[in-house]
Coordinates of N, CA, C and O in Angstrom, one line a residue:
X1 N -28.5 -28.7 3.4 CA -27.9 -28.5 2.1 C -26.4 -28.5 2.3 O -25.9 -28.2 3.3
X2 N -25.6 -28.7 1.3 CA -24.2 -29.0 1.4 C -23.4 -27.8 1.9 O -22.4 -27.5 1.3
X3 N -23.8 -27.2 3.0 CA -23.0 -26.1 3.6 C -21.9 -26.7 4.5 O -22.1 -26.9 5.6
X4 N -20.8 -26.9 3.9 CA -19.7 -27.5 4.6 C -18.7 -26.5 5.1 O -18.2 -25.6 4.3
X5 N -18.5 -26.5 6.4 CA -17.5 -25.5 7.0 C -16.2 -26.2 7.1 O -16.1 -27.4 7.5
X6 N -15.1 -25.5 6.8 CA -13.8 -26.1 7.0 C -13.1 -25.3 8.1 O -13.3 -24.1 8.2
X7 N -12.3 -26.1 8.8 CA -11.6 -25.5 9.9 C -10.2 -25.1 9.4 O -9.5 -25.9 8.9
X8 N -9.8 -23.8 9.6 CA -8.5 -23.4 9.2 C -7.7 -23.0 10.4 O -8.2 -22.1 11.2
X9 N -6.6 -23.6 10.7 CA -5.7 -23.2 11.8 C -4.8 -22.1 11.4 O -3.7 -22.3 10.8
X10 N -5.2 -20.9 11.7 CA -4.4 -19.7 11.2 C -3.1 -19.6 11.9 O -2.1 -19.1 11.4
X11 N -2.9 -20.2 13.1 CA -1.6 -20.3 13.8 C -0.6 -21.1 13.0 O 0.5 -20.8 12.8
X12 N -1.1 -22.2 12.4 CA -0.2 -23.0 11.5 C 0.1 -22.3 10.3 O 1.3 -22.4 9.8
X13 N -0.8 -21.6 9.7 CA -0.6 -20.8 8.5 C 0.5 -19.8 8.8 O 1.4 -19.5 8.0
X14 N 0.4 -19.1 9.9 CA 1.3 -18.1 10.3 C 2.8 -18.6 10.4 O 3.7 -17.8 10.3
X15 N 2.9 -19.9 10.6 CA 4.2 -20.5 10.8 C 4.9 -20.9 9.4 O 6.0 -21.2 9.4
X16 N 4.0 -20.9 8.4 CA 4.6 -21.3 7.0 C 5.6 -20.2 6.5 O 5.3 -19.0 6.7
X17 N 6.7 -20.7 5.9 CA 7.6 -19.7 5.4 C 7.0 -18.9 4.3 O 7.4 -17.7 4.2
X18 N 6.2 -19.4 3.5 CA 5.5 -18.7 2.4 C 4.7 -17.5 3.0 O 4.6 -16.4 2.4
X19 N 4.0 -17.8 4.1 CA 3.2 -16.7 4.7 C 4.1 -15.6 5.3 O 3.8 -14.4 5.1
X20 N 5.2 -16.0 5.9 CA 6.1 -15.1 6.5 C 6.7 -14.2 5.4 O 6.9 -13.0 5.6
X21 N 7.0 -14.8 4.3 CA 7.6 -14.0 3.2 C 6.6 -13.0 2.6 O 6.9 -11.9 2.3
X22 N 5.3 -13.5 2.5 CA 4.2 -12.6 2.0 C 4.1 -11.4 3.0 O 4.0 -10.3 2.5
X23 N 4.0 -11.7 4.3 CA 3.9 -10.6 5.3 C 5.0 -9.6 5.2 O 4.8 -8.4 5.2
X24 N 6.2 -10.1 5.0 CA 7.4 -9.3 4.9 C 7.4 -8.4 3.7 O 7.6 -7.2 3.7
X25 N 7.0 -9.0 2.6 CA 6.9 -8.3 1.3 C 5.8 -7.2 1.4 O 6.0 -6.1 0.9
X26 N 4.6 -7.6 1.9 CA 3.5 -6.7 2.0 C 3.8 -5.5 2.9 O 3.5 -4.4 2.6
X27 N 4.4 -5.8 4.1 CA 4.8 -4.7 5.0 C 5.8 -3.8 4.4 O 5.7 -2.6 4.6
X28 N 6.8 -4.3 3.7 CA 7.8 -3.5 3.1 C 7.1 -2.5 2.1 O 7.4 -1.3 2.0
X29 N 6.2 -3.1 1.3 CA 5.5 -2.3 0.3 C 4.7 -1.2 1.0 O 4.7 0.0 0.6
X30 N 3.9 -1.6 2.0 CA 3.0 -0.6 2.6 C 3.8 0.5 3.4 O 3.4 1.6 3.3
X31 N 4.9 0.1 4.0 CA 5.7 1.2 4.7 C 6.3 2.1 3.7 O 6.4 3.3 4.0
X32 N 6.8 1.6 2.6 CA 7.4 2.4 1.6 C 6.3 3.4 1.0 O 6.6 4.6 0.9
X33 N 5.1 2.9 0.7 CA 4.0 3.7 0.2 C 3.6 4.8 1.2 O 3.5 5.9 0.8
X34 N 3.6 4.4 2.4 CA 3.2 5.3 3.5 C 4.3 6.4 3.6 O 3.9 7.6 3.8
X35 N 5.5 6.1 3.6 CA 6.6 7.0 3.7 C 6.6 8.0 2.5 O 6.7 9.2 2.7
X36 N 6.4 7.5 1.3 CA 6.3 8.4 0.1 C 5.2 9.4 0.3 O 5.3 10.6 0.1
X37 N 4.0 8.9 0.7 CA 2.8 9.7 0.8 C 3.0 10.8 1.9 O 2.8 12.0 1.6
X38 N 3.5 10.4 3.1 CA 3.7 11.4 4.2 C 4.7 12.4 3.9 O 4.6 13.6 4.2
X39 N 5.8 12.0 3.3 CA 6.9 12.9 3.0 C 6.4 13.9 1.9 O 6.6 15.1 2.1
X40 N 5.7 13.5 0.9 CA 5.2 14.4 -0.1 C 4.2 15.4 0.5 O 4.2 16.6 0.2
X41 N 3.3 14.9 1.3 CA 2.3 15.8 1.9 C 2.9 16.7 2.9 O 2.5 17.9 3.0
X42 N 3.8 16.2 3.7 CA 4.3 17.1 4.8 C 5.3 18.1 4.2 O 5.6 19.1 4.8
X43 N 5.8 17.9 3.0 CA 6.8 18.8 2.4 C 6.0 20.1 2.0 O 6.6 21.2 2.0
X44 N 4.8 20.0 1.6 CA 4.0 21.1 1.1 C 3.9 22.2 2.2 O 4.3 23.4 2.0
X45 N 3.4 21.9 3.4 CA 3.4 23.0 4.4 C 4.8 23.5 4.8 O 4.9 24.7 5.1
X46 N 5.7 22.6 4.8 CA 7.1 23.1 5.2 C 7.6 24.1 4.1 O 8.1 25.1 4.5
X47 N 7.5 23.7 2.9 CA 8.0 24.6 1.8 C 7.2 25.9 1.7 O 7.8 26.9 1.4
X48 N 5.9 25.9 2.0 CA 5.1 27.1 1.9 C 5.3 28.0 3.1 O 5.2 29.2 3.0
X49 N 5.6 27.4 4.2 CA 5.7 28.2 5.5 C 7.1 28.7 5.7 O 7.2 29.8 6.3
X50 N 8.1 27.9 5.4 CA 9.4 28.3 5.8 C 10.3 28.7 4.6 O 11.5 29.1 4.8
X51 N 9.8 28.6 3.4 CA 10.6 29.0 2.2 C 9.8 29.8 1.3 O 8.5 29.8 1.4
X52 N 10.4 30.3 0.3 CA 9.6 31.0 -0.8 C 9.7 30.3 -2.1 O 9.3 30.8 -3.2
X53 N 10.2 29.0 -2.1 CA 10.4 28.2 -3.3 C 9.1 28.1 -4.1 O 9.1 28.3 -5.3
X54 N 8.0 27.7 -3.5 CA 6.8 27.5 -4.2 C 6.0 28.7 -4.4 O 4.9 28.6 -5.1
X55 N 6.4 29.9 -4.0 CA 5.7 31.1 -4.2 C 6.0 31.8 -5.5 O 5.3 32.7 -5.9
X56 N 7.0 31.3 -6.2 CA 7.4 31.9 -7.5 C 6.3 31.5 -8.5 O 5.7 30.4 -8.5
X57 N 6.2 32.4 -9.5 CA 5.2 32.1 -10.6 C 5.8 31.1 -11.5 O 6.9 31.1 -11.9
X58 N 4.9 30.1 -11.9 CA 5.3 29.1 -12.8 C 4.8 29.3 -14.2 O 5.5 29.3 -15.2
X59 N 3.5 29.5 -14.3 CA 2.8 29.8 -15.6 C 1.8 30.9 -15.4 O 0.8 30.8 -14.7
X60 N 2.1 32.0 -16.0 CA 1.2 33.2 -15.8 C 1.2 33.6 -14.3 O 2.2 33.8 -13.7
X61 N 0.0 33.7 -13.7 CA -0.2 34.0 -12.3 C -0.2 32.8 -11.4 O -0.4 32.9 -10.2
X62 N -0.1 31.6 -12.0 CA -0.1 30.4 -11.2 C 1.2 30.1 -10.6 O 2.3 30.1 -11.3
X63 N 1.2 29.9 -9.3 CA 2.5 29.7 -8.6 C 2.8 28.2 -8.5 O 1.9 27.4 -8.7
X64 N 4.0 27.9 -8.1 CA 4.4 26.5 -8.0 C 3.6 25.7 -6.9 O 3.5 24.5 -7.0
X65 N 3.1 26.4 -5.9 CA 2.4 25.8 -4.9 C 1.1 25.1 -5.5 O 0.7 24.0 -5.1
X66 N 0.5 25.7 -6.5 CA -0.7 25.1 -7.1 C -0.3 23.9 -7.9 O -1.0 22.9 -7.9
X67 N 0.8 24.0 -8.6 CA 1.3 22.8 -9.4 C 1.7 21.7 -8.4 O 1.3 20.5 -8.7
X68 N 2.4 22.0 -7.3 CA 2.7 21.0 -6.4 C 1.5 20.3 -5.8 O 1.4 19.1 -5.6
X69 N 0.5 21.2 -5.4 CA -0.7 20.7 -4.8 C -1.5 19.8 -5.8 O -2.0 18.7 -5.4
X70 N -1.5 20.1 -7.1 CA -2.2 19.3 -8.1 C -1.4 18.0 -8.2 O -2.0 16.9 -8.4
X71 N -0.1 18.1 -8.1 CA 0.7 16.9 -8.2 C 0.4 15.9 -7.0 O 0.5 14.7 -7.2
X72 N 0.1 16.5 -5.9 CA -0.3 15.6 -4.7 C -1.6 14.8 -5.0 O -1.7 13.7 -4.7
X73 N -2.5 15.4 -5.7 CA -3.7 14.7 -6.1 C -3.4 13.6 -7.1 O -3.9 12.5 -6.9
X74 N -2.6 13.9 -8.0 CA -2.1 12.9 -9.0 C -1.4 11.8 -8.3 O -1.6 10.6 -8.6
X75 N -0.5 12.1 -7.4 CA 0.3 11.1 -6.6 C -0.7 10.2 -5.8 O -0.5 9.0 -5.8
X76 N -1.7 10.8 -5.2 CA -2.6 10.1 -4.4 C -3.4 9.1 -5.2 O -3.5 7.9 -4.8
X77 N -3.9 9.5 -6.3 CA -4.6 8.5 -7.2 C -3.6 7.5 -7.7 O -4.0 6.3 -7.8
X78 N -2.4 7.8 -8.1 CA -1.4 6.9 -8.6 C -1.1 5.8 -7.5 O -1.0 4.6 -7.8
X79 N -0.9 6.3 -6.3 CA -0.5 5.4 -5.2 C -1.7 4.5 -4.9 O -1.5 3.3 -4.6
X80 N -2.9 5.0 -4.9 CA -4.1 4.2 -4.7 C -4.2 3.1 -5.8 O -4.5 1.9 -5.5
X81 N -4.0 3.5 -7.0 CA -4.0 2.5 -8.1 C -3.0 1.5 -7.9 O -3.2 0.3 -8.1
X82 N -1.8 1.9 -7.6 CA -0.7 0.9 -7.3 C -1.0 0.0 -6.2 O -0.8 -1.2 -6.3
X83 N -1.6 0.5 -5.1 CA -2.0 -0.3 -4.0 C -3.0 -1.4 -4.4 O -2.9 -2.5 -4.0
X84 N -4.1 -1.0 -5.1 CA -5.1 -1.9 -5.6 C -4.5 -3.0 -6.4 O -4.8 -4.2 -6.3
X85 N -3.6 -2.6 -7.3 CA -2.9 -3.6 -8.2 C -2.1 -4.6 -7.4 O -2.2 -5.8 -7.6
X86 N -1.3 -4.1 -6.4 CA -0.5 -5.0 -5.6 C -1.4 -5.8 -4.7 O -1.1 -7.0 -4.4
X87 N -2.5 -5.2 -4.1 CA -3.3 -6.0 -3.2 C -3.9 -7.2 -3.9 O -4.1 -8.3 -3.3
X88 N -4.3 -7.1 -5.2 CA -4.8 -8.2 -5.9 C -3.8 -9.3 -6.0 O -4.1 -10.5 -5.9
X89 N -2.5 -8.9 -6.3 CA -1.4 -9.9 -6.3 C -1.2 -10.6 -4.9 O -1.0 -11.8 -4.8
X90 N -1.3 -9.8 -3.9 CA -1.1 -10.3 -2.5 C -2.3 -11.3 -2.2 O -2.1 -12.3 -1.5
X91 N -3.5 -11.0 -2.7 CA -4.6 -11.8 -2.4 C -4.4 -13.2 -3.1 O -4.8 -14.2 -2.5
X92 N -3.9 -13.2 -4.3 CA -3.6 -14.4 -5.0 C -2.6 -15.3 -4.3 O -2.7 -16.5 -4.1
X93 N -1.6 -14.6 -3.7 CA -0.5 -15.3 -3.0 C -1.1 -15.9 -1.7 O -0.8 -17.0 -1.3
X94 N -2.0 -15.1 -1.0 CA -2.6 -15.6 0.2 C -3.5 -16.8 -0.1 O -3.5 -17.8 0.7
X95 N -4.2 -16.8 -1.2 CA -5.0 -17.9 -1.6 C -4.1 -19.2 -1.8 O -4.5 -20.3 -1.4
X96 N -3.0 -19.0 -2.5 CA -2.0 -20.0 -2.7 C -1.5 -20.6 -1.4 O -1.3 -21.8 -1.3
X97 N -1.3 -19.7 -0.4 CA -0.8 -20.2 0.9 C -1.9 -21.0 1.6 O -1.5 -22.0 2.2
X98 N -3.1 -20.6 1.5 CA -4.2 -21.4 2.1 C -4.3 -22.8 1.4 O -4.5 -23.8 2.1
X99 N -4.1 -22.8 0.1 CA -4.1 -24.1 -0.6 C -2.9 -24.9 -0.2 O -3.1 -26.1 -0.1
X100 N -1.8 -24.3 0.0 CA -0.6 -25.0 0.5 C -0.9 -25.6 1.8 O -0.6 -26.8 2.1
X101 N -1.5 -24.9 2.7 CA -1.9 -25.4 4.1 C -2.8 -26.5 3.9 O -2.7 -27.6 4.6
X102 N -3.9 -26.4 3.1 CA -4.9 -27.5 2.9 C -4.3 -28.7 2.4 O -4.6 -29.8 2.8
X103 N -3.3 -28.6 1.4 CA -2.6 -29.8 0.9 C -1.8 -30.5 2.0 O -1.8 -31.7 2.0
X104 N -1.3 -29.8 2.9 CA -0.5 -30.4 4.0 C -1.4 -31.0 5.1 O -0.9 -31.8 5.9
X105 N -2.7 -30.7 5.1 CA -3.6 -31.2 6.1 C -4.1 -32.6 5.7 O -4.8 -33.3 6.4
X106 N -3.9 -33.0 4.4 CA -4.5 -34.2 3.9 C -3.6 -35.4 4.3 O -2.5 -35.4 4.5

């Protein structure tokens, strides 16, 4: 049955300027997202262990540490949503790069 396999030379794709730009853009986005995530998460133990900033009451008996912690959950969901959104765009760009490669092979 018409099960046709195509050969893709990934080394040639890796040499395309469009691929290099995509990798650079994607890496920049991922490193930025990772830095935001790690800084926000590592700030919590630092602030709770070495300062009293988050121990103050914010609303009734609820301290700022609880609000900060809840904010971390919101941040995590937001960053995950942002990543999924961006990943879809990167997938479309990758597909366009493969099509560019295939046009050049004809």
